[in-house]
CSV table of C-alpha atoms in Angstrom, one decimal:
chain,number,residue,atom,x,y,z
M,1,MET,CA,0.0,0.0,0.0
M,2,ALA,CA,2.8,2.4,0.9
M,3,ASP,CA,4.4,1.8,-2.5
M,4,THR,CA,1.1,2.7,-4.2
M,5,ASN,CA,1.0,6.0,-2.3
M,6,LYS,CA,4.6,6.8,-3.2
M,7,SER,CA,3.8,6.2,-6.9
M,8,LYS,CA,0.8,8.5,-6.7
M,9,GLN,CA,2.9,11.2,-5.0
M,10,PHE,CA,5.6,10.9,-7.7
M,11,PHE,CA,3.2,11.2,-10.6
M,12,THR,CA,1.4,14.1,-8.9
M,13,VAL,CA,4.6,16.1,-8.5
M,14,ALA,CA,5.7,15.1,-12.1
M,15,ARG,CA,2.4,16.5,-13.5
M,16,VAL,CA,2.9,19.8,-11.7
M,17,PHE,CA,6.5,20.2,-13.0
M,18,PHE,CA,5.3,19.1,-16.5
M,19,LEU,CA,2.5,21.8,-16.5
M,20,LEU,CA,4.7,24.6,-15.1
M,21,ILE,CA,8.0,24.0,-17.0
M,22,VAL,CA,8.0,21.5,-19.8
M,23,ILE,CA,4.9,22.6,-21.7
M,24,PRO,CA,5.8,26.4,-21.7
M,25,LEU,CA,9.4,25.5,-22.7
M,26,SER,CA,8.2,23.3,-25.5
M,27,LEU,CA,5.9,26.0,-26.8
M,28,MET,CA,8.7,28.5,-26.6
M,29,ALA,CA,11.0,26.2,-28.6
M,30,ILE,CA,8.3,25.8,-31.3
M,31,LEU,CA,7.8,29.5,-31.6
M,32,ILE,CA,11.6,30.3,-31.8
M,33,ALA,CA,12.2,27.6,-34.4
M,34,ASN,CA,9.3,28.8,-36.5
M,35,GLY,CA,10.5,32.4,-36.2
M,36,ILE,CA,14.0,31.6,-37.4
M,37,PHE,CA,12.6,29.6,-40.3
M,38,LYS,CA,10.3,32.5,-41.4
M,39,LEU,CA,13.2,35.0,-41.0
M,40,GLY,CA,15.3,32.8,-43.3
M,41,VAL,CA,12.5,32.8,-45.9
M,42,THR,CA,12.0,36.5,-45.7
M,43,ILE,CA,15.7,37.2,-46.1
M,44,LYS,CA,15.9,34.9,-49.0
M,45,GLU,CA,13.0,36.5,-50.8
M,46,GLY,CA,14.3,40.0,-50.3
M,47,ALA,CA,18.0,39.2,-51.0
M,48,VAL,CA,17.8,39.5,-54.8
M,49,ASN,CA,16.0,42.9,-54.7
M,50,VAL,CA,18.1,44.4,-52.0
M,51,LEU,CA,21.4,43.3,-53.6
M,52,ASP,CA,20.1,44.4,-57.0
M,53,GLN,CA,19.3,47.9,-55.9
M,54,LYS,CA,22.5,48.2,-54.0
M,55,SER,CA,24.6,47.0,-57.0
M,56,GLN,CA,22.8,49.3,-59.4
M,57,GLN,CA,23.5,52.4,-57.4
M,58,GLU,CA,27.1,51.3,-56.8
M,59,ILE,CA,27.7,50.8,-60.5
M,60,LYS,CA,26.0,54.1,-61.4
M,61,MET,CA,28.3,55.9,-58.9
M,62,ARG,CA,31.3,54.2,-60.4
M,63,ALA,CA,30.2,55.3,-63.9
M,64,VAL,CA,29.9,58.9,-62.7
M,65,ASN,CA,33.3,58.8,-60.9
M,66,THR,CA,35.0,57.3,-64.0
M,67,ALA,CA,33.4,59.9,-66.3
M,68,ASP,CA,34.6,62.7,-64.0
M,69,GLU,CA,38.1,61.2,-64.0
M,70,VAL,CA,38.2,61.1,-67.8
M,71,ALA,CA,37.0,64.7,-68.0
M,72,GLY,CA,39.7,65.8,-65.6
M,73,PHE,CA,42.3,63.9,-67.6
M,74,LEU,CA,41.3,65.6,-70.8
M,75,ASN,CA,41.3,69.0,-69.2
M,76,GLU,CA,44.9,68.3,-68.0
M,77,ARG,CA,45.9,67.5,-71.6
M,78,ARG,CA,44.4,70.8,-72.8
M,79,LYS,CA,46.4,72.7,-70.2
M,80,ASP,CA,49.5,70.8,-71.3
M,81,LEU,CA,49.1,72.2,-74.8
M,82,LEU,CA,48.6,75.8,-73.6
M,83,VAL,CA,51.7,75.4,-71.4
M,84,ALA,CA,53.6,74.2,-74.4
M,85,THR,CA,52.9,77.4,-76.2
M,86,ILE,CA,55.4,79.3,-73.9
M,87,ILE,CA,58.3,76.9,-74.2
M,88,PRO,CA,61.1,77.6,-76.7
M,89,ASN,CA,60.4,76.5,-80.2
M,90,THR,CA,63.3,74.1,-80.5
M,91,GLU,CA,63.6,70.4,-81.0
M,92,ALA,CA,65.4,70.0,-77.7
M,93,ALA,CA,62.7,71.8,-75.7
M,94,PHE,CA,60.0,69.8,-77.5
M,95,LYS,CA,61.7,66.5,-76.9
M,96,GLN,CA,62.1,67.4,-73.2
M,97,PHE,CA,58.5,68.3,-72.9
M,98,VAL,CA,57.4,65.0,-74.4
M,99,ARG,CA,59.8,62.9,-72.3
M,100,GLU,CA,58.7,64.7,-69.1
M,101,ASN,CA,55.0,63.8,-69.8
M,102,GLN,CA,54.8,60.1,-69.2
M,103,LYS,CA,52.2,57.9,-67.4
M,104,PRO,CA,52.2,54.2,-66.4
M,105,LEU,CA,50.4,51.7,-68.7
M,106,TRP,CA,49.6,48.1,-68.3
M,107,VAL,CA,50.8,46.1,-71.4
M,108,ARG,CA,51.2,42.5,-72.5
M,109,GLU,CA,54.6,41.7,-73.9
M,110,ASP,CA,55.9,38.2,-74.6
M,111,GLY,CA,52.9,36.7,-73.0
M,112,LYS,CA,53.5,38.6,-69.7
M,113,VAL,CA,51.5,41.5,-68.3
M,114,HIS,CA,53.5,44.3,-66.7
M,115,GLN,CA,53.5,48.0,-66.3
M,116,ILE,CA,55.6,50.5,-68.3
M,117,LEU,CA,56.1,54.2,-68.4
M,118,SER,CA,54.7,55.5,-71.7
M,119,TYR,CA,54.7,58.9,-73.4
M,120,LEU,CA,51.3,60.6,-73.0
M,121,TYR,CA,51.9,62.2,-76.4
M,122,THR,CA,53.0,60.1,-79.4
M,123,GLU,CA,53.5,63.3,-81.4
M,124,MET,CA,54.2,67.0,-80.8
M,125,GLY,CA,54.5,69.4,-83.7
M,126,LEU,CA,54.7,73.0,-84.8
M,127,THR,CA,53.8,74.5,-88.2
M,128,ASP,CA,54.2,77.8,-89.8
M,129,GLN,CA,51.3,80.0,-90.9
M,130,SER,CA,50.9,77.9,-94.1
M,131,GLY,CA,50.8,74.5,-92.5
M,132,ASN,CA,54.5,73.6,-93.2
M,133,GLU,CA,55.9,71.6,-90.3
M,134,LEU,CA,58.8,73.3,-88.5
M,135,ILE,CA,59.3,70.7,-85.8
M,136,ARG,CA,57.8,67.2,-85.3
M,137,ILE,CA,58.6,64.9,-82.4
M,138,VAL,CA,57.4,61.3,-82.7
M,139,ASN,CA,57.8,58.9,-79.7
M,140,GLY,CA,60.3,61.2,-78.1
M,141,GLU,CA,62.5,61.6,-81.2
M,142,ALA,CA,62.8,64.5,-83.7
M,143,ILE,CA,61.9,63.8,-87.3
M,144,ALA,CA,64.5,64.9,-89.9
M,145,LYS,CA,63.9,68.2,-91.6
M,146,GLU,CA,63.6,66.6,-95.0
M,147,LYS,CA,60.8,64.4,-93.9
M,148,LEU,CA,58.6,67.2,-92.6
M,149,ILE,CA,55.4,67.8,-94.5
M,150,ASN,CA,52.7,70.4,-95.1
M,151,VAL,CA,49.7,69.4,-92.8
M,152,GLY,CA,47.6,72.2,-94.2
M,153,LYS,CA,46.6,69.5,-96.8
M,154,PRO,CA,44.6,66.8,-95.1
M,155,ALA,CA,45.9,64.2,-97.6
M,156,ASN,CA,49.4,64.6,-96.1
M,157,THR,CA,48.3,63.8,-92.5
M,158,ILE,CA,48.6,60.4,-90.8
M,159,ASP,CA,45.1,59.2,-91.7
M,160,LYS,CA,44.9,61.3,-94.9
M,161,THR,CA,41.8,63.1,-93.7
M,162,GLU,CA,42.8,65.3,-90.7
M,163,ASN,CA,42.0,69.0,-91.0
M,164,TYR,CA,43.3,70.1,-87.6
M,165,PHE,CA,45.4,72.9,-89.1
M,166,VAL,CA,42.5,74.6,-90.7
M,167,ARG,CA,40.4,74.1,-87.5
M,168,ALA,CA,43.0,75.5,-85.2
M,169,LYS,CA,43.9,78.4,-87.5
M,170,ALA,CA,40.3,79.7,-87.1
M,171,LEU,CA,40.6,79.8,-83.2
M,172,LYS,CA,41.4,82.7,-80.9
M,173,ARG,CA,44.4,82.8,-78.7
M,174,GLY,CA,44.0,80.3,-75.8
M,175,GLU,CA,41.3,78.2,-77.6
M,176,VAL,CA,42.0,74.5,-78.3
M,177,TYR,CA,40.8,72.2,-81.1
M,178,VAL,CA,40.2,68.6,-79.9
M,179,SER,CA,39.7,65.9,-82.5
M,180,HIS,CA,37.7,62.7,-82.2
M,181,VAL,CA,39.6,59.5,-81.7
M,182,HIS,CA,41.6,58.6,-84.8
M,183,GLY,CA,43.0,55.1,-85.6
M,184,TRP,CA,43.0,52.2,-88.0
M,185,TYR,CA,40.1,49.8,-87.6
M,186,VAL,CA,40.8,46.4,-86.0
M,187,ASN,CA,38.5,43.6,-87.1
M,188,ARG,CA,37.5,40.5,-85.1
M,189,THR,CA,39.9,38.1,-86.7
M,190,ASP,CA,42.9,40.4,-86.1
M,191,PHE,CA,41.7,41.1,-82.6
M,192,GLU,CA,41.5,37.5,-81.7
M,193,LYS,CA,45.1,37.1,-83.0
M,194,GLY,CA,46.2,39.7,-80.5
M,195,LYS,CA,46.1,42.9,-82.5
M,196,ARG,CA,44.7,45.9,-80.6
M,197,PHE,CA,43.3,49.3,-81.6
M,198,LYS,CA,45.9,52.1,-81.7
M,199,GLY,CA,45.1,55.7,-82.1
M,200,TYR,CA,45.3,59.2,-80.8
M,201,ILE,CA,43.3,62.4,-80.1
M,202,ARG,CA,44.8,65.5,-81.6
M,203,PHE,CA,45.0,68.7,-79.6
M,204,ALA,CA,45.8,71.9,-81.6
M,205,THR,CA,46.0,75.6,-80.8
M,206,PRO,CA,47.1,78.6,-82.8
M,207,VAL,CA,50.3,80.4,-81.9
M,208,PHE,CA,51.0,84.1,-82.4
M,209,ASP,CA,54.0,86.4,-82.8
M,210,GLN,CA,54.2,90.2,-83.0
M,211,GLN,CA,52.7,90.1,-86.5
M,212,GLY,CA,49.8,87.9,-85.5
M,213,PHE,CA,49.0,84.3,-86.4
M,214,SER,CA,52.3,82.4,-86.9
M,215,GLY,CA,51.3,78.7,-86.9
M,216,VAL,CA,49.7,75.8,-85.1
M,217,LEU,CA,51.1,73.8,-82.1
M,218,THR,CA,49.8,70.2,-81.7
M,219,LEU,CA,49.9,67.3,-79.3
M,220,ALA,CA,48.7,63.8,-80.2
M,221,LEU,CA,47.5,62.0,-77.1
M,222,ASP,CA,48.2,58.3,-77.1
M,223,TYR,CA,44.8,56.6,-77.2
M,224,ARG,CA,45.8,53.9,-74.8
M,225,HIS,CA,46.0,56.3,-71.9
M,226,LEU,CA,42.3,57.3,-72.5
M,227,ALA,CA,41.2,53.7,-73.0
M,228,ALA,CA,42.9,52.7,-69.8
M,229,PHE,CA,40.0,54.3,-67.8
M,230,THR,CA,37.7,51.5,-69.0
M,231,ASP,CA,39.7,48.7,-70.5
M,232,HIS,CA,40.8,47.3,-67.1
M,233,LEU,CA,37.7,48.0,-65.1
M,234,VAL,CA,35.0,45.4,-64.1
M,235,PRO,CA,31.9,47.2,-62.7
M,236,THR,CA,31.2,44.5,-60.1
M,237,GLN,CA,34.7,44.3,-58.8
M,238,THR,CA,37.0,46.6,-56.9
M,239,GLY,CA,40.4,47.3,-58.4
M,240,HIS,CA,41.4,46.7,-62.0
M,241,VAL,CA,41.9,43.7,-64.3
M,242,PHE,CA,44.1,43.7,-67.3
M,243,GLU,CA,41.9,43.7,-70.4
M,244,ALA,CA,38.8,43.0,-68.4
M,245,GLU,CA,36.3,40.6,-70.1
M,246,VAL,CA,38.8,39.4,-72.8
M,247,GLY,CA,40.5,36.8,-70.7
M,248,THR,CA,37.6,35.7,-68.6
M,249,PRO,CA,34.2,36.8,-70.1
M,250,THR,CA,31.6,37.7,-67.5
M,251,GLY,CA,29.4,40.1,-69.4
M,252,ASN,CA,30.3,42.8,-66.9
M,253,TYR,CA,32.5,45.5,-68.4
M,254,ALA,CA,32.9,49.2,-69.1
M,255,TYR,CA,33.1,51.1,-72.3
M,256,MET,CA,33.3,54.7,-73.6
M,257,VAL,CA,31.1,56.4,-76.3
M,258,ASP,CA,31.9,59.8,-77.9
M,259,ASN,CA,29.4,62.6,-78.4
M,260,ARG,CA,28.5,61.3,-81.8
M,261,GLY,CA,27.3,57.9,-80.4
M,262,LEU,CA,30.3,55.9,-81.6
M,263,VAL,CA,32.1,53.5,-79.3
M,264,ILE,CA,35.7,54.6,-78.8
M,265,SER,CA,36.7,52.2,-76.0
M,266,HIS,CA,35.5,48.6,-75.5
M,267,PRO,CA,36.9,45.3,-74.3
M,268,TYR,CA,36.3,44.0,-77.8
M,269,ASP,CA,38.2,46.3,-80.1
M,270,TYR,CA,36.3,45.4,-83.2
M,271,HIS,CA,33.4,47.4,-81.8
M,272,ILE,CA,35.6,50.6,-81.8
M,273,ALA,CA,35.1,53.1,-84.6
M,274,GLY,CA,38.1,53.1,-86.9
M,275,LEU,CA,39.3,53.9,-90.3
M,276,ASN,CA,39.8,52.0,-93.5
M,277,PRO,CA,43.3,52.0,-95.1
M,278,ASP,CA,42.2,54.9,-97.4
M,279,GLY,CA,41.2,57.0,-94.4
M,280,THR,CA,37.5,56.6,-94.7
M,281,PRO,CA,35.5,55.5,-91.6
M,282,VAL,CA,34.4,51.9,-91.4
M,283,ALA,CA,30.6,51.7,-91.6
M,284,ALA,CA,28.8,51.2,-88.4
M,285,LEU,CA,26.6,48.2,-87.8
M,286,THR,CA,23.0,48.6,-89.0
M,287,GLU,CA,20.0,46.4,-89.5
M,288,LYS,CA,20.7,46.5,-93.3
M,289,ASN,CA,24.4,45.7,-93.3
M,290,SER,CA,24.7,43.4,-90.2
M,291,ALA,CA,24.3,40.2,-92.3
M,292,GLU,CA,27.2,41.4,-94.5
M,293,MET,CA,29.5,43.0,-91.9
M,294,SER,CA,29.2,40.4,-89.0
M,295,PRO,CA,30.7,37.5,-91.0
M,296,LYS,CA,33.7,39.8,-91.8
M,297,GLY,CA,34.3,40.4,-88.2
M,298,MET,CA,33.4,44.1,-88.6
M,299,ALA,CA,31.0,45.4,-86.0
M,300,VAL,CA,31.5,49.1,-85.3
M,301,LEU,CA,28.9,50.3,-82.8
M,302,ASP,CA,27.0,53.5,-83.2
M,303,PHE,CA,24.3,53.8,-80.5
M,304,ASN,CA,22.2,55.9,-82.8
M,305,LEU,CA,21.8,53.0,-85.2
M,306,LEU,CA,21.3,50.1,-82.7
M,307,GLY,CA,17.6,50.4,-82.3
M,308,PHE,CA,17.2,47.2,-84.4
M,309,LEU,CA,18.9,45.3,-81.5
M,310,ASP,CA,16.9,47.0,-78.8
M,311,PRO,CA,15.0,50.3,-78.9
M,312,ASN,CA,16.5,51.3,-75.5
M,313,LEU,CA,20.1,51.5,-76.9
M,314,PRO,CA,19.6,54.8,-78.8
M,315,LYS,CA,17.7,56.1,-75.8
M,316,VAL,CA,20.8,55.6,-73.6
M,317,HIS,CA,22.8,57.8,-75.9
M,318,GLN,CA,20.0,60.4,-76.3
M,319,ASP,CA,19.8,60.7,-72.5
M,320,ALA,CA,23.5,60.8,-72.0
M,321,VAL,CA,24.1,63.6,-74.5
M,322,LEU,CA,21.6,65.7,-72.5
M,323,GLY,CA,24.1,65.5,-69.7
M,324,LYS,CA,22.1,63.0,-67.7
M,325,SER,CA,23.3,59.9,-65.9
M,326,GLY,CA,21.0,56.9,-65.3
M,327,LEU,CA,20.3,53.2,-65.6
M,328,GLN,CA,18.7,51.3,-68.5
M,329,ILE,CA,18.0,47.7,-69.5
M,330,TYR,CA,18.6,46.5,-73.0
M,331,LYS,CA,19.3,43.4,-75.0
M,332,PHE,CA,22.6,42.9,-76.7
M,333,ALA,CA,24.1,39.7,-78.3
M,334,GLY,CA,21.3,37.6,-76.8
M,335,HIS,CA,22.0,38.9,-73.2
M,336,THR,CA,19.9,41.2,-71.0
M,337,LYS,CA,22.1,44.0,-70.0
M,338,LEU,CA,21.8,46.7,-67.3
M,339,VAL,CA,23.9,49.7,-68.2
M,340,ALA,CA,24.8,52.6,-65.9
M,341,TYR,CA,25.8,55.6,-67.9
M,342,ALA,CA,27.3,59.0,-67.0
M,343,PRO,CA,28.3,62.0,-69.2
M,344,ILE,CA,32.0,63.0,-69.6
M,345,LYS,CA,31.8,66.7,-68.7
M,346,PHE,CA,34.7,67.9,-70.9
M,347,TYR,CA,33.6,70.8,-73.0
M,348,SER,CA,35.1,72.7,-75.9
M,349,ARG,CA,34.1,74.2,-79.1
M,350,ASP,CA,34.2,70.7,-80.6
M,351,TYR,CA,32.5,69.1,-77.7
M,352,PRO,CA,29.8,71.6,-76.6
M,353,ALA,CA,27.6,71.2,-73.6
M,354,PRO,CA,25.5,69.4,-72.5
M,355,ALA,CA,26.9,66.3,-74.4
M,356,GLY,CA,30.5,67.2,-73.8
M,357,PHE,CA,33.1,64.6,-74.8
M,358,GLY,CA,30.6,61.7,-74.6
M,359,TRP,CA,29.8,59.2,-71.9
M,360,ILE,CA,30.9,56.2,-69.9
M,361,GLY,CA,28.8,53.0,-69.9
M,362,MET,CA,29.1,50.2,-67.4
M,363,GLY,CA,27.3,47.1,-68.4
M,364,LEU,CA,26.1,44.3,-66.2
M,365,ASP,CA,24.9,40.9,-67.5
M,366,VAL,CA,21.5,40.6,-65.7
M,367,GLU,CA,21.1,36.9,-66.1
M,368,LYS,CA,24.6,36.2,-64.6
M,369,TYR,CA,24.0,38.7,-61.9
M,370,ASN,CA,20.6,37.2,-61.0
M,371,GLU,CA,22.3,33.8,-60.9
M,372,LEU,CA,24.8,35.1,-58.4
M,373,ALA,CA,22.0,36.7,-56.4
M,374,VAL,CA,20.0,33.4,-56.4
M,375,GLN,CA,23.1,31.6,-55.2
M,376,THR,CA,23.5,34.2,-52.4
M,377,SER,CA,19.8,33.7,-51.4
M,378,ARG,CA,20.2,30.0,-51.4
M,379,LYS,CA,23.2,30.3,-49.1
M,380,ILE,CA,21.2,32.5,-46.8
M,381,GLU,CA,18.3,30.0,-46.8
M,382,LYS,CA,20.8,27.1,-46.1
M,383,GLU,CA,22.3,29.0,-43.2
M,384,ALA,CA,18.8,29.8,-41.8
M,385,GLN,CA,17.8,26.1,-42.0
M,386,SER,CA,21.1,25.2,-40.3
M,387,TRP,CA,20.4,27.6,-37.5
M,388,THR,CA,16.8,26.3,-37.2
M,389,THR,CA,18.1,22.7,-36.9
M,390,THR,CA,20.7,23.6,-34.4
M,391,ILE,CA,18.1,25.5,-32.2
M,392,ILE,CA,15.7,22.6,-32.4
M,393,VAL,CA,18.4,20.0,-31.4
M,394,ILE,CA,19.4,22.2,-28.5
M,395,LEU,CA,15.8,22.7,-27.3
M,396,VAL,CA,15.1,18.9,-27.6
M,397,LEU,CA,18.2,18.1,-25.6
M,398,SER,CA,17.1,20.7,-23.1
M,399,VAL,CA,13.7,19.2,-22.8
M,400,ILE,CA,15.1,15.7,-22.3
M,401,LEU,CA,17.5,17.1,-19.7
M,402,LEU,CA,14.6,18.8,-17.9
M,403,PHE,CA,12.7,15.6,-17.9
M,404,LEU,CA,15.6,13.9,-16.2
M,405,ILE,CA,15.9,16.7,-13.7
M,406,LEU,CA,12.1,16.6,-13.2
M,407,ALA,CA,12.2,12.9,-12.5
M,408,LEU,CA,15.0,13.3,-9.9
M,409,LEU,CA,13.2,16.3,-8.3
M,410,ALA,CA,9.8,14.5,-8.3
M,411,ARG,CA,11.4,11.4,-6.8
M,412,GLY,CA,13.1,13.5,-4.1
M,413,VAL,CA,10.0,15.4,-3.2
M,414,SER,CA,8.0,12.2,-3.0
M,415,ARG,CA,10.6,10.6,-0.7
M,416,SER,CA,10.6,13.8,1.4
M,417,ILE,CA,6.8,13.6,1.8
M,418,ALA,CA,6.9,9.9,2.5
M,419,SER,CA,9.5,10.4,5.3
M,420,ASP,CA,7.6,13.3,6.9
M,421,VAL,CA,4.1,11.6,7.1
M,422,PRO,CA,3.9,8.6,9.4
M,423,VAL,CA,2.6,5.3,8.0
M,424,GLU,CA,-0.3,5.3,10.5
M,425,ALA,CA,-1.5,8.6,9.1
M,426,GLN,CA,-1.2,7.3,5.6
M,427,GLU,CA,-3.2,4.2,6.6
M,428,ALA,CA,-5.8,6.4,8.4
M,429,GLY,CA,-6.1,8.5,5.3
M,430,LYS,CA,-6.7,5.3,3.4
M,431,SER,CA,-9.4,4.2,5.8
M,432,TYR,CA,-11.2,7.6,5.4
M,433,ASP,CA,-11.0,7.1,1.7
M,434,ASP,CA,-12.5,3.6,2.1
M,435,ASP,CA,-15.4,4.8,4.3
M,436,ASP,CA,-16.2,7.5,1.7
M,437,GLU,CA,-16.3,5.0,-0.9
M,438,GLU,CA,-18.7,2.8,1.1
M,439,ASP,CA,-21.0,5.8,1.8
M,440,ASP,CA,-21.1,6.5,-1.9
M,441,ARG,CA,-22.4,3.1,-2.5
């Protein structure tokens, strides 16, 4: 009989502990686990949008910063030319000027990428009032007198079409003529064999003596220094990569467009506007000639003419030449692209506001970006599930431990009660219980 009473006491105490501790703890465990799981789902669903907006704004700001850097660079080149007007008109002085103006360039030589110091100006020249060259420095060295030419005739110039002498002659003191990018076109076949676009931008200004106009002073900026602002840049990465996109295509790259809408810097040089051997410009890609030009590896891009690929492409250029920066989605080469664009705020008579020199574009392959974003969201979901599992395991173990503690406490309390109550009292209680049962009958 005593054993039966002890058993009843044990289970009575156990029920009290169960109601007061185990059930609330179990409910708390369920609520915490469910909350963590829902948090993981919410983070996963919002990850793509949050990352997308953040990346878009970061790329846009990088486009603006790069455009400002290019504008600053071009302004410095204009100042260089004006400074050159006050140096002595001698070969020695000109050679020294060219050699003192160098900047580092990343190049590939013998299969290795390394940095070199390169002249900013591939040419520096001075003419008389009729266009006859008096001095010409090429790659830091003076050209012999007998090889000097009359650049007043465009046919005598490097690409057979330059008219910088006439353009500069018409300017006032302190004004500078700035040409568009000049260079021979590089088709896709040659590009894939390792050939790269080479060119220059001509800066020219009139010079004067006591009698008035006396000639034209020119500097030819090495195109590579301009292209370096975009060639080694990946919009989604910090730092720079040599010939971004060419070695490891990602669909994420930067490019430069002039105020006419022609691409003048691009990871794939066959998209850059260039000249035929006779000095005429290579035709830009259009809906009519694409079937003919593409097989030849000739694909000059003029944003004004790319509406047949996507109507948003011309809109990007139209917006940029109004001096606006922004974001746009378009299709190109079968890929959905997001482009952040920003105007290059370099202005002159040849590059009037608001279009200025042109604009910087930073393209992002949306499909590849979304793939990365999905991978990130999956990682977040996996981590949330991992945390949920961990919490559940901890809570289950805690509940089991509490049950064990509960059993020990209940057994201890039962023994304490049993030791404090005499057996006779317990038997008397039992008798009272028996009498009550009989009365009920």
